[in-house]
Tab-separated table of C-alpha atoms in Angstrom:
chain	number	residue	atom	x	y	z
A	1	MET	CA	61.472	-27.543	16.651
A	2	GLU	CA	62.189	-27.254	12.882
A	3	GLU	CA	60.393	-30.461	11.837
A	4	ASP	CA	57.550	-29.833	14.280
A	5	TYR	CA	57.297	-26.271	13.020
A	6	ILE	CA	56.849	-27.419	9.380
A	7	LYS	CA	54.155	-29.917	10.426
A	8	LEU	CA	52.372	-27.315	12.517
A	9	ILE	CA	52.387	-24.661	9.792
A	10	PHE	CA	50.947	-27.093	7.253
A	11	GLY	CA	48.281	-28.158	9.769
A	12	LEU	CA	47.346	-24.570	10.569
A	13	LYS	CA	47.008	-23.741	6.859
A	14	LEU	CA	44.912	-26.827	6.156
A	15	LYS	CA	42.618	-26.043	9.065
A	16	GLN	CA	42.270	-22.430	7.957
A	17	ILE	CA	41.429	-23.405	4.342
A	18	ARG	CA	38.941	-26.057	5.481
A	19	THR	CA	37.219	-23.628	7.835
A	20	GLU	CA	37.009	-20.910	5.169
A	21	LYS	CA	35.253	-23.405	2.878
A	22	ASN	CA	32.812	-24.320	5.681
A	23	LEU	CA	33.936	-27.919	5.681
A	24	SER	CA	33.944	-30.153	8.740
A	25	LEU	CA	36.680	-32.749	9.189
A	26	PHE	CA	34.069	-35.333	8.230
A	27	GLY	CA	33.235	-33.351	5.097
A	28	LEU	CA	36.899	-33.004	4.082
A	29	SER	CA	37.370	-36.718	4.667
A	30	LYS	CA	34.487	-37.506	2.285
A	31	LEU	CA	35.774	-35.001	-0.271
A	32	SER	CA	39.414	-36.165	-0.264
A	33	GLY	CA	39.090	-39.841	0.546
A	34	LEU	CA	41.528	-39.413	3.499
A	35	SER	CA	40.432	-40.664	6.904
A	36	LYS	CA	39.053	-38.196	9.421
A	37	SER	CA	41.583	-39.306	12.087
A	38	TYR	CA	44.484	-38.836	9.643
A	39	LEU	CA	43.300	-35.333	8.731
A	40	ASN	CA	42.919	-34.510	12.431
A	41	GLU	CA	46.550	-35.533	13.082
A	42	ILE	CA	47.694	-33.354	10.175
A	43	GLU	CA	45.805	-30.326	11.488
A	44	ASN	CA	47.237	-30.858	14.987
A	45	GLY	CA	50.815	-30.831	13.645
A	46	LYS	CA	51.426	-34.509	14.392
A	47	LYS	CA	51.806	-35.729	10.802
A	48	TYR	CA	52.962	-34.296	7.492
A	49	PRO	CA	51.259	-35.812	4.414
A	50	LYS	CA	53.162	-37.326	1.511
A	51	PRO	CA	53.240	-35.399	-1.796
A	52	ASP	CA	50.464	-37.451	-3.405
A	53	LYS	CA	48.132	-36.735	-0.479
A	54	ILE	CA	49.017	-33.029	-0.582
A	55	ALA	CA	48.209	-33.077	-4.298
A	56	THR	CA	44.801	-34.642	-3.523
A	57	LEU	CA	44.025	-31.996	-0.873
A	58	SER	CA	45.213	-29.240	-3.220
A	59	ASP	CA	42.921	-30.496	-5.977
A	60	LYS	CA	39.820	-31.029	-3.831
A	61	LEU	CA	40.199	-27.751	-1.932
A	62	GLU	CA	41.085	-25.838	-5.126
A	63	VAL	CA	44.244	-24.361	-3.634
A	64	PRO	CA	47.566	-24.316	-5.572
A	65	TYR	CA	50.027	-27.007	-4.438
A	66	ASP	CA	52.800	-24.439	-3.910
A	67	GLN	CA	50.548	-22.411	-1.638
A	68	MET	CA	49.733	-25.510	0.413
A	69	VAL	CA	53.397	-26.390	1.088
A	70	SER	CA	54.658	-22.809	1.530
A	71	LEU	CA	55.755	-21.913	5.061
A	72	LYS	CA	54.347	-18.436	4.583
A	73	LEU	CA	51.269	-17.814	6.703
A	74	ASP	CA	48.392	-15.458	5.967
A	75	LYS	CA	48.427	-12.156	7.823
A	76	ASN	CA	45.979	-13.333	10.480
A	77	LEU	CA	48.254	-16.258	11.458
A	78	ALA	CA	51.640	-14.616	10.831
A	79	PRO	CA	52.361	-13.751	14.508
A	80	ILE	CA	52.162	-17.467	15.407
A	81	GLY	CA	54.785	-18.237	12.783
A	82	GLU	CA	56.999	-15.419	14.032
A	83	LEU	CA	56.756	-16.714	17.589
A	84	LEU	CA	57.511	-20.323	16.658
A	85	GLN	CA	60.502	-19.289	14.530
A	86	SER	CA	61.795	-16.643	16.920
A	87	LYS	CA	65.176	-16.997	18.587
A	88	ILE	CA	63.601	-16.107	21.901
A	89	LEU	CA	61.399	-19.197	21.896
A	90	LYS	CA	64.307	-21.420	20.893
A	91	GLU	CA	66.649	-19.961	23.499
A	92	ILE	CA	64.350	-20.207	26.511
A	93	PRO	CA	64.517	-23.683	28.086
A	94	LEU	CA	60.773	-24.286	28.261
A	95	GLU	CA	61.293	-27.206	30.635
A	96	LEU	CA	62.161	-24.674	33.362
A	97	PHE	CA	58.499	-23.729	33.384
A	98	GLY	CA	57.148	-27.256	32.969
A	99	ILE	CA	56.294	-26.705	29.290
A	100	LYS	CA	56.980	-29.369	26.666
A	101	GLU	CA	57.347	-28.329	23.045
A	102	SER	CA	54.648	-30.834	22.100
A	103	ASN	CA	52.250	-29.197	24.569
A	104	LEU	CA	52.970	-25.779	23.080
A	105	ILE	CA	52.260	-27.092	19.600
A	106	ASP	CA	48.995	-28.681	20.766
A	107	ILE	CA	47.869	-25.378	22.280
A	108	VAL	CA	48.643	-23.444	19.107
A	109	SER	CA	47.056	-25.987	16.759
A	110	ASN	CA	43.865	-26.383	18.794
A	111	ALA	CA	43.073	-22.682	19.084
A	112	PRO	CA	45.099	-20.783	16.460
A	113	ALA	CA	42.843	-17.718	16.336
A	114	LYS	CA	42.872	-17.231	20.111
A	115	VAL	CA	46.630	-17.872	20.385
A	116	ASN	CA	47.235	-15.476	17.506
A	117	SER	CA	45.162	-12.792	19.222
A	118	PHE	CA	47.073	-13.321	22.467
A	119	ILE	CA	50.463	-13.124	20.733
A	120	SER	CA	49.452	-9.970	18.867
A	121	THR	CA	48.366	-8.396	22.145
A	122	ILE	CA	51.689	-9.264	23.790
A	123	ILE	CA	53.579	-7.782	20.836
A	124	GLU	CA	51.583	-4.543	21.062
A	125	ILE	CA	52.168	-4.307	24.819
A	126	ALA	CA	55.877	-4.912	24.292
A	127	LYS	CA	56.020	-2.132	21.681
A	128	HIS	CA	54.050	0.245	23.905
A	129	TYR	CA	56.368	-0.246	26.858
A	130	ASN	CA	59.550	-0.568	24.779
A	131	PHE	CA	59.963	-4.111	26.117
A	132	SER	CA	63.399	-5.196	24.906
A	133	ARG	CA	64.727	-8.698	24.314
A	134	GLU	CA	66.856	-8.357	27.454
A	135	SER	CA	63.780	-7.325	29.443
A	136	PHE	CA	61.945	-10.395	28.189
A	137	PHE	CA	64.818	-12.653	29.274
A	138	LEU	CA	65.023	-11.003	32.701
A	139	ALA	CA	61.275	-11.267	33.188
A	140	SER	CA	61.478	-14.981	32.341
A	141	VAL	CA	64.187	-15.575	34.949
A	142	ARG	CA	62.203	-13.582	37.501
A	143	SER	CA	59.172	-15.778	36.827
A	144	PHE	CA	61.409	-18.833	37.303
A	145	GLN	CA	62.549	-17.456	40.667
A	146	GLU	CA	59.006	-16.725	41.762
A	147	ALA	CA	57.777	-20.177	40.713
A	148	ASN	CA	60.414	-21.718	43.018
A	149	ASN	CA	59.899	-19.276	45.911
A	150	ASN	CA	63.401	-18.026	45.024
A	151	TYR	CA	65.021	-20.939	46.859
A	152	PHE	CA	67.233	-23.458	45.062
A	153	ASP	CA	68.424	-26.253	47.297
A	154	ASP	CA	70.757	-27.743	44.680
A	155	LEU	CA	72.775	-24.512	44.656
A	156	GLU	CA	72.744	-24.343	48.461
A	157	GLN	CA	74.182	-27.880	48.551
A	158	GLN	CA	76.807	-27.005	45.946
A	159	VAL	CA	78.020	-24.177	48.179
A	160	LEU	CA	78.376	-26.605	51.109
A	161	LYS	CA	80.278	-29.072	48.914
A	162	PHE	CA	82.575	-26.299	47.701
A	163	SER	CA	83.287	-25.050	51.233
A	164	LYS	CA	84.221	-28.566	52.323
A	165	ALA	CA	86.390	-29.292	49.269
A	166	TYR	CA	88.299	-26.012	49.560
A	167	GLN	CA	88.232	-25.744	53.362
A	168	VAL	CA	86.359	-22.459	53.343
A	169	ASN	CA	85.000	-21.814	56.830
A	170	LEU	CA	81.432	-20.534	56.405
A	171	ASN	CA	81.106	-19.977	60.154
A	172	ARG	CA	83.278	-16.878	59.993
A	173	LYS	CA	83.120	-13.715	57.915
A	174	LEU	CA	84.356	-14.481	54.412
A	175	THR	CA	86.959	-12.114	52.961
A	176	ALA	CA	87.965	-11.215	49.425
A	177	ASN	CA	91.493	-12.483	50.125
A	178	ASP	CA	90.132	-15.938	50.988
A	179	LEU	CA	88.507	-16.184	47.569
A	180	GLU	CA	91.231	-14.433	45.580
A	181	GLU	CA	93.684	-17.115	46.620
A	182	ILE	CA	91.388	-19.831	45.260
A	183	LEU	CA	90.846	-17.970	41.982
A	184	ILE	CA	94.588	-17.578	41.427
A	185	GLU	CA	95.861	-20.925	42.721
A	186	GLU	CA	93.044	-23.228	41.633
A	187	TYR	CA	91.603	-21.574	38.531
A	188	GLY	CA	94.645	-19.735	37.179
A	189	TYR	CA	93.250	-16.203	37.336
A	190	SER	CA	95.210	-12.968	37.033
A	191	ILE	CA	93.770	-9.924	38.835
A	192	ASN	CA	94.213	-6.425	37.393
A	193	TYR	CA	93.163	-3.323	39.385
A	194	ASN	CA	94.311	-0.563	37.017
A	195	GLU	CA	93.014	-1.145	33.496
A	196	ILE	CA	89.325	-0.234	33.891
A	197	SER	CA	90.116	3.201	35.346
A	198	LYS	CA	92.032	4.071	32.146
A	199	HIS	CA	88.803	3.993	30.137
A	200	GLU	CA	86.236	6.654	30.962
A	201	ALA	CA	83.470	4.795	29.117
A	202	LEU	CA	83.815	1.868	31.538
A	203	GLY	CA	83.079	4.051	34.558
A	204	ASN	CA	79.964	2.093	35.603
A	205	LEU	CA	81.568	-1.350	35.393
A	206	ARG	CA	82.788	-3.143	38.494
A	207	SER	CA	84.573	-5.935	36.646
A	208	VAL	CA	85.462	-7.333	33.228
A	209	PHE	CA	86.547	-10.943	32.661
A	210	VAL	CA	88.885	-11.732	29.740
A	211	PRO	CA	88.407	-15.473	29.094
A	212	ASN	CA	91.416	-16.147	26.846
A	213	THR	CA	93.917	-15.185	29.532
A	214	LYS	CA	91.627	-15.649	32.569
A	215	THR	CA	92.249	-12.035	33.534
A	216	LEU	CA	89.792	-10.352	35.875
A	217	LEU	CA	89.809	-6.559	35.614
A	218	LEU	CA	88.455	-4.775	38.708
A	219	ALA	CA	87.402	-1.142	39.147
A	220	ASN	CA	89.366	0.866	41.709
A	221	GLU	CA	86.203	2.139	43.384
A	222	ILE	CA	84.784	-1.206	44.495
A	223	ASP	CA	84.788	-1.872	48.212
A	224	GLU	CA	85.605	-5.066	50.104
A	225	ALA	CA	82.038	-6.404	49.974
A	226	GLN	CA	81.734	-5.855	46.219
A	227	ARG	CA	85.119	-7.467	45.583
A	228	THR	CA	84.121	-10.479	47.677
A	229	PHE	CA	80.868	-10.907	45.763
A	230	ILE	CA	82.626	-10.617	42.378
A	231	TYR	CA	85.188	-13.229	43.423
A	232	ALA	CA	82.454	-15.531	44.741
A	233	LYS	CA	80.590	-15.207	41.455
A	234	GLU	CA	83.729	-16.057	39.441
A	235	ILE	CA	84.247	-19.124	41.632
A	236	ALA	CA	80.640	-20.120	40.950
A	237	TYR	CA	81.175	-19.996	37.193
A	238	ASN	CA	84.211	-22.249	37.529
A	239	TYR	CA	82.976	-24.639	40.220
A	240	LEU	CA	79.595	-25.120	38.532
A	241	GLU	CA	81.422	-25.494	35.176
A	242	ILE	CA	79.403	-22.746	33.503
A	243	GLU	CA	80.903	-21.705	30.166
A	244	ASP	CA	78.092	-19.721	28.538
A	245	ARG	CA	78.382	-16.678	30.753
A	246	LEU	CA	78.496	-12.892	30.900
A	247	HIS	CA	81.885	-11.217	31.059
A	248	THR	CA	81.018	-7.886	32.661
A	249	PHE	CA	79.479	-6.873	35.966
A	250	PRO	CA	76.999	-5.294	35.764
A	251	TRP	CA	75.924	-6.780	32.423
A	252	ILE	CA	75.999	-4.791	29.191
A	253	LYS	CA	73.870	-7.080	27.044
A	254	PHE	CA	72.668	-10.670	26.863
A	255	ASN	CA	73.145	-12.674	23.678
A	256	ARG	CA	71.245	-15.786	24.808
A	257	PHE	CA	68.753	-16.706	27.485
A	258	ASP	CA	71.172	-19.262	28.967
A	259	GLN	CA	73.531	-16.414	29.811
A	260	VAL	CA	70.800	-14.718	31.833
A	261	LEU	CA	69.946	-17.925	33.644
A	262	ASN	CA	73.602	-18.759	34.314
A	263	ASN	CA	74.177	-15.231	35.599
A	264	PHE	CA	71.377	-15.838	38.107
A	265	TYR	CA	72.831	-19.221	39.149
A	266	ALA	CA	76.284	-17.701	39.713
A	267	SER	CA	74.818	-14.781	41.689
A	268	TYR	CA	72.740	-17.123	43.849
A	269	PHE	CA	75.799	-19.293	44.537
A	270	ALA	CA	77.822	-16.197	45.477
A	271	GLY	CA	75.110	-14.920	47.824
A	272	ALA	CA	74.786	-18.316	49.506
A	273	MET	CA	78.529	-18.469	50.058
A	274	VAL	CA	78.952	-14.942	51.423
A	275	ILE	CA	75.766	-15.145	53.537
A	276	PRO	CA	75.417	-18.790	54.674
A	277	LYS	CA	71.875	-20.016	55.235
A	278	ASP	CA	72.345	-21.492	58.723
A	279	GLU	CA	74.052	-18.423	60.159
A	280	LEU	CA	71.484	-16.018	58.726
A	281	THR	CA	68.577	-18.169	59.935
A	282	THR	CA	69.979	-18.214	63.482
A	283	GLN	CA	70.412	-14.436	63.509
A	284	LEU	CA	66.875	-13.834	62.218
A	285	GLU	CA	65.346	-16.192	64.785
A	286	SER	CA	66.970	-14.168	67.570
A	287	ILE	CA	65.512	-10.905	66.231
A	288	PHE	CA	62.055	-12.379	65.600
A	289	GLU	CA	61.758	-13.689	69.163
A	290	LYS	CA	62.013	-10.229	70.765
A	291	GLU	CA	58.918	-8.266	71.820
A	292	THR	CA	60.319	-5.042	70.369
A	293	PHE	CA	62.244	-4.512	67.170
A	294	ASP	CA	65.966	-4.232	67.877
A	295	LYS	CA	67.285	-1.926	65.162
A	296	SER	CA	70.894	-2.103	66.358
A	297	GLN	CA	70.818	-5.909	66.324
A	298	PHE	CA	69.333	-5.913	62.813
A	299	LEU	CA	72.049	-3.572	61.494
A	300	SER	CA	74.680	-5.550	63.373
A	301	MET	CA	73.411	-8.701	61.670
A	302	ILE	CA	73.966	-7.106	58.257
A	303	GLY	CA	77.500	-6.200	59.352
A	304	ARG	CA	78.276	-9.806	60.311
A	305	PHE	CA	78.477	-10.664	56.614
A	306	ASN	CA	80.886	-9.271	54.071
A	307	ALA	CA	78.063	-8.217	51.776
A	308	SER	CA	76.385	-5.068	50.518
A	309	PRO	CA	72.902	-4.217	51.850
A	310	GLU	CA	71.484	-5.165	48.444
A	311	SER	CA	73.085	-8.623	48.573
A	312	PHE	CA	71.841	-9.056	52.148
A	313	TYR	CA	68.239	-8.143	51.304
A	314	GLN	CA	68.300	-10.351	48.234
A	315	ARG	CA	69.523	-13.217	50.399
A	316	LEU	CA	66.542	-12.627	52.694
A	317	THR	CA	64.269	-13.404	49.737
A	318	ASN	CA	65.890	-16.869	49.599
A	319	ILE	CA	65.820	-17.642	53.316
A	320	LEU	CA	62.552	-16.145	54.599
A	321	PRO	CA	60.294	-18.306	52.382
A	322	LYS	CA	62.292	-21.485	53.102
A	323	SER	CA	63.208	-21.207	56.775
A	324	PHE	CA	60.243	-19.202	58.085
A	325	ASN	CA	57.525	-19.969	55.521
A	326	PHE	CA	57.121	-16.231	54.713
A	327	LYS	CA	56.104	-16.808	51.112
A	328	ASN	CA	54.320	-13.507	50.541
A	329	LEU	CA	56.941	-10.834	50.090
A	330	PHE	CA	58.344	-8.280	47.696
A	331	PHE	CA	61.841	-6.945	47.013
A	332	LEU	CA	62.410	-3.479	45.548
A	333	ARG	CA	65.395	-1.438	44.430
A	334	ILE	CA	64.693	2.237	43.766
A	335	SER	CA	67.201	4.768	42.462
A	336	HIS	CA	67.133	8.533	42.990
A	337	LYS	CA	69.280	11.510	42.084
A	338	ALA	CA	69.795	14.287	44.626
A	339	ASN	CA	67.636	17.398	44.124
A	340	SER	CA	65.344	15.473	41.766
A	341	ASP	CA	61.696	14.572	42.268
A	342	LYS	CA	62.058	11.427	40.140
A	343	TYR	CA	62.287	7.929	41.581
A	344	TYR	CA	62.959	4.840	39.460
A	345	LEU	CA	61.899	1.362	40.535
A	346	ASN	CA	64.465	-0.628	38.543
A	347	LYS	CA	64.467	-4.030	40.217
A	348	GLU	CA	61.716	-6.025	41.883
A	349	LEU	CA	60.697	-9.520	42.895
A	350	HIS	CA	57.288	-10.705	44.072
A	351	LEU	CA	56.781	-14.071	45.723
A	352	SER	CA	53.423	-15.830	45.843
A	353	HIS	CA	51.528	-13.083	44.015
A	354	GLN	CA	51.861	-9.596	42.579
A	355	HIS	CA	52.129	-7.322	45.599
A	356	SER	CA	51.869	-3.570	45.933
A	357	PRO	CA	53.995	-1.601	45.372
A	358	ARG	CA	55.216	-2.592	41.928
A	359	ALA	CA	56.837	-1.048	38.894
A	360	ASN	CA	54.807	1.652	37.195
A	361	GLU	CA	55.243	2.129	33.452
A	362	THR	CA	52.869	5.054	32.991
A	363	ASN	CA	54.935	7.920	34.402
A	364	GLU	CA	52.805	8.189	37.521
A	365	HIS	CA	54.174	9.412	40.836
A	366	TYR	CA	55.136	6.767	43.393
A	367	CYS	CA	53.609	7.326	46.832
A	368	ARG	CA	55.906	9.557	48.916
A	369	ARG	CA	54.697	7.750	52.050
A	370	TRP	CA	56.720	4.671	51.160
A	371	VAL	CA	59.562	4.062	53.590
A	372	SER	CA	61.662	3.203	50.493
A	373	LEU	CA	61.437	6.846	49.398
A	374	LYS	CA	61.776	8.241	52.918
A	375	VAL	CA	65.236	6.675	53.428
A	376	LEU	CA	66.311	8.034	50.047
A	377	LYS	CA	65.306	11.513	51.113
A	378	ASP	CA	67.078	11.054	54.456
A	379	ILE	CA	70.388	9.973	52.928
A	380	SER	CA	70.342	12.745	50.306
A	381	LEU	CA	70.135	15.296	53.147
A	382	SER	CA	72.742	13.701	55.402
A	383	ASN	CA	76.393	12.720	55.356
A	384	SER	CA	75.540	9.161	56.305
A	385	SER	CA	76.637	6.253	54.130
A	386	HIS	CA	73.699	4.073	55.227
A	387	GLU	CA	70.149	5.003	56.279
A	388	PHE	CA	67.689	2.444	57.644
A	389	ASP	CA	64.036	2.479	58.674
A	390	ILE	CA	61.136	0.106	59.238
A	391	GLN	CA	57.465	0.733	58.665
A	392	ILE	CA	54.094	-0.989	58.588
A	393	SER	CA	52.541	0.088	55.297
A	394	ASN	CA	48.773	-0.158	55.090
A	395	TYR	CA	47.239	-0.182	51.604
A	396	PRO	CA	43.558	0.653	52.246
A	397	SER	CA	42.684	0.298	48.549
A	398	HIS	CA	43.985	-3.293	48.559
A	399	ASP	CA	43.091	-4.186	52.175
A	400	THR	CA	46.664	-5.378	52.811
A	401	LYS	CA	49.442	-4.496	55.237
A	402	TYR	CA	53.178	-5.063	54.888
A	403	LEU	CA	56.076	-4.908	57.298
A	404	VAL	CA	58.752	-3.141	55.254
A	405	PHE	CA	62.497	-3.036	56.003
A	406	SER	CA	64.310	-0.442	53.937
A	407	CYS	CA	67.812	0.986	53.677
A	408	ALA	CA	69.476	3.564	51.447
A	409	THR	CA	73.090	3.856	50.354
A	410	LYS	CA	75.088	6.072	48.054
A	411	ASP	CA	75.891	4.794	44.585
A	412	PRO	CA	79.715	4.620	44.532
A	413	PHE	CA	79.796	4.811	40.722
A	414	ARG	CA	77.421	7.737	40.152
A	415	LYS	CA	77.795	11.158	41.682
A	416	ASP	CA	74.804	12.350	43.755
A	417	GLN	CA	72.989	9.097	43.061
A	418	PHE	CA	71.342	7.010	45.774
A	419	ARG	CA	69.520	3.712	45.917
A	420	SER	CA	67.162	2.151	48.405
A	421	ILE	CA	66.676	-1.562	48.937
A	422	SER	CA	63.475	-2.803	50.558
A	423	ILE	CA	61.846	-6.038	51.495
A	424	GLY	CA	58.161	-6.137	52.431
A	425	LEU	CA	56.461	-9.001	54.269
A	426	LEU	CA	52.696	-9.429	53.987
A	427	ILE	CA	51.182	-9.200	57.475
A	428	ASN	CA	49.041	-12.318	57.959
A	429	LYS	CA	48.508	-14.933	60.665
A	430	GLN	CA	51.759	-16.690	59.803
A	431	LEU	CA	53.808	-13.494	60.188
A	432	GLU	CA	52.005	-12.522	63.388
A	433	ARG	CA	52.842	-15.910	64.940
A	434	ARG	CA	56.554	-15.775	64.074
A	435	LEU	CA	57.365	-12.083	64.597
A	436	LYS	CA	56.917	-11.190	68.271
A	437	PHE	CA	57.755	-7.517	67.676
A	438	LEU	CA	54.882	-6.799	65.269
A	439	GLY	CA	53.009	-5.100	68.113
A	440	ASP	CA	55.955	-2.784	68.853
A	441	GLU	CA	54.489	0.728	69.165
A	442	GLY	CA	57.832	2.132	68.051
A	443	ILE	CA	57.233	0.888	64.511
A	444	LYS	CA	55.512	3.610	62.513
A	445	ASN	CA	52.209	2.701	60.841
A	446	ARG	CA	51.323	4.649	57.695
A	447	GLU	CA	48.553	4.506	55.159
A	448	VAL	CA	50.110	4.389	51.695
A	449	GLY	CA	49.117	4.108	48.056
A	450	VAL	CA	50.820	2.853	44.930
A	451	THR	CA	50.874	6.122	43.002
A	452	CYS	CA	49.370	9.523	43.711
A	453	GLU	CA	47.191	9.209	40.621
A	454	ARG	CA	45.534	6.096	42.130
A	455	CYS	CA	45.492	7.089	45.794
A	456	ALA	CA	42.334	7.907	47.767
A	457	ILE	CA	44.102	9.242	50.875
A	458	ALA	CA	42.537	12.631	51.584
A	459	ASP	CA	44.573	15.759	52.451
A	460	CYS	CA	47.929	14.044	51.849
A	461	ALA	CA	50.675	16.550	52.609
A	462	VAL	CA	53.174	14.876	50.267
A	463	ARG	CA	50.875	14.276	47.290
A	464	GLN	CA	52.657	14.970	43.987
A	465	ALA	CA	49.663	14.753	41.628
A	466	PRO	CA	45.846	14.628	41.835
A	467	ALA	CA	44.108	11.244	41.916
A	468	ILE	CA	43.084	11.486	38.261
A	469	VAL	CA	42.859	7.725	37.715
A	470	LEU	CA	40.528	7.301	40.687
A	471	GLU	CA	38.496	10.334	39.622
A	472	LYS	CA	38.014	8.773	36.181
A	473	VAL	CA	36.888	5.493	37.767
A	474	GLU	CA	34.376	7.342	39.943
A	475	ARG	CA	33.063	9.313	36.940
A	476	ASN	CA	32.541	6.103	35.008
A	477	LYS	CA	30.730	4.503	37.947
A	478	LYS	CA	28.433	7.530	38.183
A	479	ILE	CA	27.724	7.357	34.446
A	480	GLU	CA	26.977	3.616	34.686
A	481	LEU	CA	24.584	4.227	37.576
A	482	ILE	CA	22.669	6.947	35.683
A	483	VAL	CA	22.465	4.720	32.578
A	484	GLU	CA	21.051	1.883	34.695
A	485	GLU	CA	18.463	4.242	36.193
A	486	LEU	CA	17.479	5.465	32.709
A	487	ASN	CA	17.163	1.876	31.478
A	488	ALA	CA	14.866	1.077	34.399
A	489	LYS	CA	12.819	4.265	33.876
A	490	PHE	CA	12.225	3.735	30.156
A	491	GLN	CA	12.053	-0.055	30.175
A	492	ASN	CA	8.224	0.107	30.063
A	493	PRO	CA	7.389	3.292	28.135
A	494	LEU	CA	3.632	2.777	28.735
A	495	ASP	CA	4.018	3.063	32.558
């Protein structure tokens, strides 16, 4: 975008100077002797004038030549320049979102003041919420997932091609040994199980890949399902010929947007290999056809695949929209420490639109009626390694209902830490037609809110804070009503 950037900056400056001098394009054309259409192309960043024409504009507009050609923007346009020159903009493949660079330039050049105001607002929001570069990249990938209903058929087909080429039977439970053999024999990997445990600072890492020697370091604590997923992800990097990749799991930092996107591609490939689409679809159809919810069959279905509950629930977000047309759903991961009243929503996905619940950045208290929090409480008080529950959550303030599946597990890498994984399906006509067990009286129905501060449920036994946000809204409504009445009363002072 370097050449386009220079054209655009000159055009923005010319337009700003012309506007400040109250000149129309027609007026500037008369003043400078340059055609109106030519000046319009300059201002829209499509053409850059030759030095003699810049000299003419400089003379007629009474602006120094050096100031005209400088890439430095005035304060009120500086954020646009920062955005166009930023590494973030250059690193994000705009074509993923259907945006051409030329379109972006047209938008900026046609409404610079409005775009500048928007950018400044985004920057302030980012500062307020401590929105890091990594967060921006992750949010971009999440938007990419949501725009595609989190289903990528090209990756699904690549998994099928791989399984055929390497004779991997997807009709049976995949094991880590199956994949380890391929990594060693086909891709020349060495596997090391001891090194990570020697370094206390690496306690939260599951794996580290050393590219020069193709050595994969694995943590001792990982279980069979985690090892299988890590191996599947490494195969994805190699089979899909991805070189710009992350070398740790979980990630430490991202240097470029492509690394974030490639990390997603590799994870999707791994999930599709460990939990094949056809097998999962068949299992779900069997459960959905029953008049009552079969909890044991649902848990047994999870156990049919060599995957963690989190991987299984994430795979549901791929399959449910594609195979069952359930395109209104959310995915949540919430973490919790034993004996703490804090809950952290640290991963989420929303398909079709922004559902409740969602991440809360204002230190409010998540509703304790969520089944996601209930299973966390259950597992913190038990010796179980896996807690599961299902609930119909009714949000009266939003006039929506969700069928929510939720499970909780212990965090193997953090003492007294737990996490819950949930998937919520919007209850609509489509869901009611496909899920025969929705009328099951054994499924608990609960009225819920998003946070206590915004919840209107009266006499809630588990409320953690007063509904101060709602109270403020009601106060403002009351004030507005009184002001309207006063306006009506004193509109005709002679009456």
